[in-house]
CSV table of C-alpha atoms and ligand atoms in Angstrom, one decimal:
chain,number,residue,atom,x,y,z
A,15,MET,CA,-1.5,-3.5,-20.0
A,16,GLY,CA,-2.5,-6.2,-22.5
A,17,PHE,CA,-1.7,-5.8,-26.1
A,18,PHE,CA,0.9,-3.1,-26.1
A,19,GLY,CA,2.4,-3.8,-22.8
A,20,GLY,CA,4.1,-6.9,-24.0
A,21,LYS,CA,4.4,-9.9,-21.7
A,22,LYS,CA,3.4,-9.3,-18.2
A,23,HIS,CA,6.0,-10.5,-15.7
A,24,GLY,CA,5.2,-12.1,-12.4
A,25,ALA,CA,7.8,-11.8,-9.7
A,26,ASP,CA,10.8,-13.9,-8.6
A,27,LEU,CA,10.3,-14.0,-4.9
A,28,TYR,CA,7.6,-13.6,-2.3
A,29,VAL,CA,8.3,-12.7,1.3
A,30,ASP,CA,5.8,-13.4,4.1
A,31,LEU,CA,7.4,-11.1,6.6
A,32,GLY,CA,5.6,-12.2,9.7
A,33,THR,CA,6.1,-11.0,13.3
A,34,ALA,CA,6.9,-14.5,14.4
A,35,ASN,CA,8.1,-16.2,11.2
A,36,THR,CA,9.4,-15.2,7.8
A,37,LEU,CA,8.9,-17.4,4.8
A,38,VAL,CA,10.4,-16.8,1.4
A,39,VAL,CA,9.0,-18.4,-1.7
A,40,SER,CA,10.9,-18.7,-5.0
A,41,ARG,CA,8.9,-18.9,-8.2
A,42,SER,CA,10.9,-21.9,-9.4
A,43,LYS,CA,11.6,-23.6,-6.1
A,44,GLY,CA,8.7,-23.0,-3.8
A,45,ILE,CA,9.3,-22.3,-0.1
A,46,VAL,CA,13.0,-21.8,0.3
A,47,VAL,CA,13.2,-20.1,3.7
A,48,ASN,CA,11.0,-20.7,6.8
A,49,GLU,CA,12.6,-19.3,9.9
A,50,PRO,CA,11.7,-17.3,13.0
A,51,SER,CA,11.8,-13.5,12.4
A,52,VAL,CA,14.6,-13.0,14.8
A,53,ILE,CA,18.0,-11.5,14.5
A,54,ALA,CA,20.9,-11.4,17.1
A,55,TYR,CA,23.6,-8.8,17.0
A,56,TYR,CA,26.3,-7.1,19.1
A,57,GLU,CA,25.9,-3.4,19.6
A,58,ASP,CA,28.9,-1.3,20.4
A,59,SER,CA,29.0,1.9,22.4
A,60,GLU,CA,28.5,4.0,19.2
A,61,GLY,CA,25.4,2.0,18.3
A,62,HIS,CA,27.0,0.1,15.4
A,63,LYS,CA,25.4,-3.3,15.1
A,64,ARG,CA,27.2,-6.5,14.1
A,65,ILE,CA,24.8,-9.3,13.1
A,66,VAL,CA,25.8,-12.7,14.6
A,67,ALA,CA,22.8,-14.9,13.8
A,68,VAL,CA,19.5,-14.8,12.0
A,69,GLY,CA,16.4,-17.0,12.1
A,70,GLU,CA,16.4,-20.3,14.1
A,71,GLU,CA,19.9,-19.8,15.3
A,72,ALA,CA,19.1,-16.3,16.6
A,73,LYS,CA,15.9,-17.5,18.3
A,74,LEU,CA,17.9,-19.9,20.4
A,75,LYS,CA,19.7,-16.9,21.9
A,76,ILE,CA,16.6,-15.0,23.0
A,77,GLY,CA,16.6,-14.4,26.7
A,78,LYS,CA,20.0,-16.0,27.0
A,79,THR,CA,22.3,-13.3,25.7
A,80,PRO,CA,25.1,-11.9,27.7
A,81,GLY,CA,25.9,-8.2,28.0
A,82,ASN,CA,25.8,-6.4,24.7
A,83,LEU,CA,24.5,-9.2,22.6
A,84,VAL,CA,20.9,-8.5,21.6
A,85,ALA,CA,18.4,-11.0,20.2
A,86,GLY,CA,15.0,-9.9,19.2
A,87,HIS,CA,12.2,-9.5,16.7
A,88,PRO,CA,12.5,-6.5,14.4
A,89,LEU,CA,8.8,-6.6,13.7
A,90,ARG,CA,6.0,-5.8,16.2
A,91,ASP,CA,2.3,-6.0,15.6
A,92,GLY,CA,3.1,-7.1,12.0
A,93,VAL,CA,5.0,-4.0,11.1
A,94,ILE,CA,8.7,-3.1,11.1
A,95,ALA,CA,9.6,-1.7,14.5
A,96,GLU,CA,13.4,-1.5,14.0
A,97,LEU,CA,14.1,-0.6,10.5
A,98,ASP,CA,17.9,-1.2,10.4
A,99,ILE,CA,17.8,-4.7,11.7
A,100,ALA,CA,14.6,-5.6,9.8
A,101,GLU,CA,16.5,-4.6,6.6
A,102,GLN,CA,19.5,-6.8,7.6
A,103,MET,CA,17.2,-9.7,8.3
A,104,LEU,CA,15.4,-9.3,5.0
A,105,ARG,CA,18.7,-9.1,3.2
A,106,TYR,CA,19.9,-12.3,4.8
A,107,PHE,CA,16.8,-14.2,3.9
A,108,ILE,CA,16.6,-12.8,0.3
A,109,GLU,CA,20.2,-13.7,-0.3
A,110,ARG,CA,19.6,-17.2,1.0
A,111,ALA,CA,16.7,-17.6,-1.3
A,112,GLN,CA,18.6,-16.3,-4.3
A,113,THR,CA,18.7,-18.9,-7.0
A,114,TRP,CA,20.4,-16.8,-9.6
A,115,ARG,CA,23.3,-14.6,-9.7
A,116,LEU,CA,22.9,-12.2,-12.6
A,117,LYS,CA,19.7,-10.4,-12.0
A,118,LYS,CA,18.3,-8.6,-9.0
A,119,PRO,CA,14.9,-10.2,-8.1
A,120,ARG,CA,11.5,-8.7,-8.3
A,121,VAL,CA,10.1,-9.2,-4.8
A,122,VAL,CA,6.6,-9.3,-3.6
A,123,VAL,CA,6.1,-8.6,0.1
A,124,SER,CA,2.7,-8.8,2.0
A,125,LEU,CA,1.7,-6.4,4.6
A,126,PRO,CA,-1.1,-6.3,7.2
A,127,TYR,CA,-4.1,-4.5,5.8
A,128,GLY,CA,-4.3,-0.8,6.3
A,129,VAL,CA,-0.7,-0.1,7.3
A,130,THR,CA,0.4,3.5,6.8
A,131,ASP,CA,2.3,4.9,3.9
A,132,ILE,CA,5.3,5.3,6.2
A,133,GLU,CA,5.2,1.6,7.0
A,134,LYS,CA,4.8,0.7,3.4
A,135,LYS,CA,7.8,2.8,2.5
A,136,ALA,CA,9.8,1.2,5.3
A,137,VAL,CA,9.2,-2.2,3.8
A,138,ARG,CA,9.9,-1.1,0.3
A,139,ASP,CA,13.2,0.5,1.4
A,140,ALA,CA,14.2,-2.5,3.3
A,141,GLY,CA,13.5,-4.7,0.3
A,142,LEU,CA,15.5,-2.5,-2.0
A,143,ALA,CA,18.4,-2.2,0.4
A,144,ALA,CA,18.2,-6.0,0.7
A,145,GLY,CA,18.9,-6.3,-3.0
A,146,ALA,CA,15.5,-6.3,-4.7
A,147,ALA,CA,15.2,-4.7,-8.2
A,148,GLU,CA,11.6,-3.8,-7.3
A,149,VAL,CA,9.3,-4.4,-4.4
A,150,LEU,CA,5.6,-5.0,-4.9
A,151,LEU,CA,3.2,-5.0,-2.0
A,152,ILE,CA,0.1,-7.1,-1.5
A,153,ASP,CA,-2.3,-7.4,1.4
A,154,GLU,CA,-1.7,-10.2,3.8
A,155,PRO,CA,-5.4,-11.2,4.2
A,156,MET,CA,-5.6,-11.5,0.4
A,157,ALA,CA,-2.5,-13.8,0.5
A,158,ALA,CA,-4.1,-15.8,3.3
A,159,ALA,CA,-7.4,-16.2,1.4
A,160,MET,CA,-5.6,-17.3,-1.8
A,161,GLY,CA,-3.4,-19.7,0.1
A,162,ALA,CA,-6.5,-21.3,1.6
A,163,ASP,CA,-8.0,-21.7,-1.9
A,164,LEU,CA,-10.9,-19.4,-1.3
A,165,PRO,CA,-12.3,-18.2,-4.6
A,166,VAL,CA,-11.2,-14.5,-4.2
A,167,HIS,CA,-11.8,-14.0,-8.0
A,168,GLN,CA,-15.5,-14.6,-7.6
A,169,PRO,CA,-18.1,-12.0,-6.7
A,170,GLN,CA,-18.8,-13.8,-3.5
A,171,GLY,CA,-18.1,-13.4,0.2
A,172,ASN,CA,-15.0,-15.0,1.7
A,173,MET,CA,-14.0,-14.6,5.3
A,174,VAL,CA,-10.5,-15.3,6.5
A,175,ILE,CA,-9.0,-15.1,10.0
A,176,ASP,CA,-5.2,-15.0,10.3
A,177,ILE,CA,-4.0,-15.5,13.8
A,178,GLY,CA,-0.3,-14.6,13.7
A,179,GLY,CA,2.3,-13.8,16.2
A,180,GLY,CA,1.6,-10.2,16.9
A,181,THR,CA,-1.9,-9.6,15.4
A,182,THR,CA,-5.0,-11.3,14.3
A,183,GLU,CA,-6.5,-10.0,11.0
A,184,ILE,CA,-10.1,-10.7,10.1
A,185,ALA,CA,-11.0,-9.9,6.6
A,186,LEU,CA,-14.0,-10.1,4.2
A,187,ILE,CA,-12.9,-10.6,0.6
A,188,SER,CA,-14.8,-10.5,-2.7
A,189,LEU,CA,-13.7,-10.0,-6.3
A,190,TYR,CA,-9.9,-9.5,-5.6
A,191,GLY,CA,-10.8,-6.8,-3.0
A,192,ILE,CA,-10.8,-6.5,0.7
A,193,VAL,CA,-14.4,-5.4,1.6
A,194,HIS,CA,-13.7,-5.1,5.3
A,195,CYS,CA,-10.8,-5.9,7.6
A,196,GLU,CA,-10.3,-5.6,11.3
A,197,ALA,CA,-7.1,-6.2,13.1
A,198,VAL,CA,-6.6,-6.8,16.8
A,199,ARG,CA,-3.3,-6.8,18.6
A,200,VAL,CA,-3.7,-10.3,19.9
A,201,GLY,CA,-1.8,-13.3,18.6
A,202,GLY,CA,0.5,-16.0,19.6
A,203,HIS,CA,3.0,-13.8,21.4
A,204,LYS,CA,0.2,-12.3,23.5
A,205,PHE,CA,-1.0,-15.8,24.4
A,206,ASP,CA,2.6,-16.6,25.6
A,207,ARG,CA,2.7,-13.4,27.7
A,208,ALA,CA,-0.7,-14.2,29.2
A,209,ILE,CA,0.6,-17.6,30.3
A,210,VAL,CA,3.7,-16.0,31.8
A,211,GLN,CA,1.5,-13.6,33.7
A,212,TYR,CA,-0.9,-16.3,34.9
A,213,ILE,CA,2.0,-18.3,36.4
A,214,ARG,CA,3.5,-15.3,38.1
A,215,ARG,CA,0.2,-14.3,39.6
A,216,HIS,CA,-0.9,-17.8,40.7
A,217,TYR,CA,2.5,-19.3,41.6
A,218,ASN,CA,4.9,-16.4,42.2
A,219,LEU,CA,7.1,-18.0,39.5
A,220,ILE,CA,8.7,-16.3,36.6
A,221,VAL,CA,9.0,-18.4,33.4
A,222,GLY,CA,10.4,-17.4,30.0
A,223,ASP,CA,8.3,-16.6,27.0
A,224,GLN,CA,9.6,-19.7,25.2
A,225,SER,CA,8.6,-22.0,28.0
A,226,ALA,CA,5.2,-20.4,28.0
A,227,GLU,CA,5.0,-20.9,24.2
A,228,ARG,CA,5.7,-24.6,24.7
A,229,LEU,CA,3.0,-24.9,27.3
A,230,LYS,CA,0.6,-23.2,25.0
A,231,ILE,CA,1.3,-25.6,22.2
A,232,THR,CA,1.3,-28.8,24.3
A,233,LEU,CA,-1.4,-28.0,26.9
A,234,GLY,CA,-3.3,-24.9,25.7
A,235,SER,CA,-6.7,-25.1,24.3
A,236,ALA,CA,-9.3,-22.7,23.0
A,237,LEU,CA,-12.0,-24.8,24.7
A,238,PRO,CA,-12.9,-23.8,28.2
A,239,GLY,CA,-11.6,-26.4,30.6
A,240,GLY,CA,-8.7,-27.3,28.3
A,241,MET,CA,-8.0,-30.7,26.9
A,242,GLY,CA,-6.8,-32.5,30.0
A,243,GLY,CA,-3.3,-33.3,31.1
A,244,LYS,CA,-0.7,-31.4,33.0
A,245,SER,CA,3.0,-30.6,32.8
A,246,GLN,CA,6.0,-29.5,34.9
A,247,ILE,CA,7.4,-26.1,34.3
A,248,ARG,CA,10.6,-24.6,35.7
A,249,GLY,CA,11.1,-21.0,36.5
A,250,VAL,CA,12.6,-18.6,39.0
A,251,ASP,CA,10.8,-17.8,42.3
A,252,PHE,CA,9.6,-14.2,42.2
A,253,VAL,CA,10.5,-13.6,45.8
A,254,SER,CA,13.6,-15.7,46.5
A,255,GLY,CA,15.1,-15.6,43.0
A,256,LEU,CA,15.8,-19.3,43.2
A,257,PRO,CA,14.8,-21.9,40.6
A,258,ARG,CA,11.7,-23.9,41.3
A,259,SER,CA,9.2,-26.2,39.4
A,260,ILE,CA,5.5,-26.3,39.5
A,261,GLU,CA,2.9,-28.5,37.9
A,262,ILE,CA,0.3,-26.8,35.7
A,263,THR,CA,-2.8,-28.2,34.1
A,264,SER,CA,-4.3,-27.8,30.7
A,265,ALA,CA,-7.3,-26.1,32.2
A,266,GLU,CA,-5.1,-23.5,33.8
A,267,VAL,CA,-3.1,-22.8,30.6
A,268,SER,CA,-6.4,-22.5,28.7
A,269,GLU,CA,-7.9,-20.2,31.4
A,270,ALA,CA,-4.8,-17.9,30.9
A,271,LEU,CA,-5.7,-17.6,27.2
A,272,GLU,CA,-9.4,-16.9,27.6
A,273,SER,CA,-9.5,-13.1,27.7
A,274,ASP,CA,-7.2,-12.7,24.7
A,275,LEU,CA,-9.2,-15.3,22.8
A,276,ASN,CA,-12.4,-13.4,23.5
A,277,ILE,CA,-10.9,-10.3,21.9
A,278,ILE,CA,-10.5,-12.3,18.7
A,279,PHE,CA,-14.0,-13.8,18.9
A,280,GLU,CA,-15.6,-10.4,19.5
A,281,ALA,CA,-13.7,-8.9,16.5
A,282,ALA,CA,-14.8,-11.9,14.3
A,283,ARG,CA,-18.4,-11.5,15.4
A,284,ARG,CA,-18.3,-7.7,14.7
A,285,THR,CA,-16.9,-8.5,11.2
A,286,LEU,CA,-19.7,-10.9,10.5
A,287,GLU,CA,-22.4,-8.5,11.8
A,288,GLN,CA,-21.0,-5.7,9.7
A,289,ALA,CA,-20.7,-7.8,6.5
A,290,PRO,CA,-22.8,-6.6,3.6
A,291,PRO,CA,-26.0,-8.7,3.7
A,292,ASP,CA,-25.3,-10.1,0.2
A,293,LEU,CA,-22.0,-11.6,1.2
A,294,VAL,CA,-23.3,-13.4,4.3
A,295,PRO,CA,-25.0,-16.4,2.6
A,296,ASP,CA,-21.7,-17.2,0.9
A,297,ILE,CA,-19.8,-17.0,4.1
A,298,ILE,CA,-22.3,-19.4,5.7
A,299,LYS,CA,-22.1,-21.7,2.8
A,300,HIS,CA,-18.3,-21.8,2.4
A,301,GLY,CA,-17.4,-21.2,6.0
A,302,VAL,CA,-14.8,-19.0,7.7
A,303,VAL,CA,-11.2,-20.1,7.1
A,304,VAL,CA,-8.6,-19.7,9.8
A,305,ALA,CA,-4.9,-19.4,9.0
A,306,GLY,CA,-1.7,-18.4,10.9
A,307,GLY,CA,0.0,-20.3,13.7
A,308,GLY,CA,-2.7,-19.5,16.2
A,309,ALA,CA,-5.1,-21.6,14.1
A,310,LEU,CA,-3.2,-24.6,15.4
A,311,LEU,CA,-4.3,-23.9,19.0
A,312,HIS,CA,-6.2,-27.0,20.2
A,313,GLY,CA,-9.9,-26.7,19.9
A,314,MET,CA,-9.9,-23.5,17.8
A,315,GLU,CA,-12.2,-24.8,15.1
A,316,GLU,CA,-14.8,-26.1,17.5
A,317,ARG,CA,-14.7,-23.0,19.7
A,318,LEU,CA,-14.9,-20.5,16.8
A,319,MET,CA,-17.8,-22.4,15.3
A,320,SER,CA,-19.7,-22.1,18.6
A,321,GLU,CA,-18.8,-18.4,19.0
A,322,LEU,CA,-19.7,-17.4,15.4
A,323,ASN,CA,-22.4,-19.8,14.6
A,324,VAL,CA,-21.1,-20.4,11.1
A,325,PRO,CA,-19.0,-23.2,9.7
A,326,VAL,CA,-15.3,-22.8,10.3
A,327,ARG,CA,-12.4,-24.6,8.6
A,328,ILE,CA,-8.8,-24.5,9.7
A,329,ALA,CA,-6.5,-24.1,6.7
A,330,THR,CA,-4.6,-27.2,5.6
A,331,ASP,CA,-1.2,-26.0,7.0
A,332,PRO,CA,-1.9,-22.7,8.8
A,333,LEU,CA,1.8,-21.8,9.2
A,334,LEU,CA,2.2,-22.0,5.4
A,335,THR,CA,-1.1,-20.6,4.1
A,336,ILE,CA,0.0,-17.0,3.6
A,337,ALA,CA,3.2,-18.2,1.8
A,338,LEU,CA,1.2,-20.4,-0.5
A,339,GLY,CA,-1.0,-17.5,-1.4
A,340,GLY,CA,2.1,-15.5,-2.2
A,341,GLN,CA,3.4,-18.3,-4.3
A,342,ARG,CA,0.2,-18.1,-6.4
A,343,ALA,CA,0.6,-14.4,-6.8
A,344,ILE,CA,4.2,-14.5,-8.1
A,345,GLN,CA,3.3,-17.3,-10.5
A,346,ASP,CA,0.4,-15.5,-12.0
A,347,ALA,CA,1.2,-12.1,-13.5
A,348,ASP,CA,-2.5,-11.2,-14.0
A,349,LEU,CA,-3.4,-12.0,-10.5
A,350,LEU,CA,-0.4,-10.2,-9.2
A,351,GLU,CA,-1.3,-7.1,-11.1
A,352,ARG,CA,-4.9,-7.1,-9.8
A,353,ILE,CA,-3.9,-7.3,-6.1
A,354,THR,CA,-0.7,-5.2,-6.0
A,355,LEU,CA,-1.2,-2.2,-3.7
B,3,ADP,P1,3.4,-14.4,12.0
B,3,ADP,O1,2.7,-14.5,10.6
B,3,ADP,O2,2.9,-13.3,12.7
B,3,ADP,O3,4.8,-14.6,11.8
B,3,ADP,P2,2.6,-17.2,12.4
B,3,ADP,O4,1.4,-17.4,11.5
B,3,ADP,O5,3.9,-17.8,11.9
B,3,ADP,O6,2.8,-15.7,12.8
B,3,ADP,O7,2.3,-17.9,13.8
B,3,ADP,C1,3.2,-17.8,14.8
B,3,ADP,C2,2.5,-18.1,16.1
B,3,ADP,O8,1.8,-19.4,16.1
B,3,ADP,C3,3.5,-18.2,17.3
B,3,ADP,O9,3.0,-17.4,18.3
B,3,ADP,C4,3.4,-19.7,17.7
B,3,ADP,O10,3.6,-19.9,19.1
B,3,ADP,C5,2.0,-20.0,17.3
B,3,ADP,N1,1.9,-21.5,17.1
B,3,ADP,C6,2.6,-22.3,16.3
B,3,ADP,N2,2.2,-23.6,16.4
B,3,ADP,C7,1.2,-23.6,17.3
B,3,ADP,C8,0.3,-24.6,17.9
B,3,ADP,N3,0.5,-25.9,17.6
B,3,ADP,N4,-0.6,-24.2,18.8
B,3,ADP,C9,-0.7,-22.9,19.1
B,3,ADP,N5,0.0,-21.9,18.6
B,3,ADP,C10,0.9,-22.2,17.7
B,4,MG,MG1,1.6,-14.1,9.2
């Protein structure tokens, strides 16, 4: 653009539309929304939906809703699965973030690498329907790398692993571009499901996803053998249907996670093996950065280091890394122009 294009403009808002959590960043105010990507609504017999709660409040209703009240995630595997409710959720969050009244915002949204044109259009349409003047798209791994302060502008190899709710994305980045990216359908939600299944198989007990998530966070570890400790968990007996409690150890919770963790480690090793040889020394020098909520799993840094044989660093605040990268993008018009899809 440069000389004749006049002043480049950045954007007003950035949305990290995650499978588990949505964050909205305003150029002037920083992070203004940080809530679960959940929406609760009533559906009548004609299929009309009436939204009753979004975010934290809606998450409290998951698994506890009577009859025709539905609470769920409109995104799956990082992409919009239910367009109409995703649009409503986005509208709600954008409205909440709105710090001005006169002008429709220019909104940047990040997407998992390699999504289809149809998925891109779904997000654009949802953003426009939600009140955006314009919707710009950027790659999520790029936002993750920028948020983790990796020098994406340098002709050097950067490797970032984003362990989110629905997927894990492993990317190699150099000079504002994604050199290689691999995504696996394993993330925090899959870990929770694995714990649910483990407890059903070993104890004939059905526990909820949210109880499993709590076990993962308090007792789960990426290290074989766990971190020690145990906890009581309540559920419903698979046979009798009656409530019952069991005691479960950190080693058991961690064992439940092992096969899903291995899918992530294998993908990360493949990415390293396939990296262009010129980029490998940089990766070894600067280390692999891990972001996303899954990076907070106990022992992740140590385990990844031993699995990959390269230095590994957990991003400073993994649940915010992508949003911080997006913040840099909306504040810097040149950068935004370079990375917009
Ligand atoms: P997304 O970008 O897909 O919305 P996030 O990066 O927000 O996902 O990560 C959400 C996931 O991180 C959830 O599955 C959550 O259980 C998990 N998570 C959050 N904190 C921790 C923790 N301390 N240990 C392990 N997992 C965690
Ligand atoms: Mg994410």
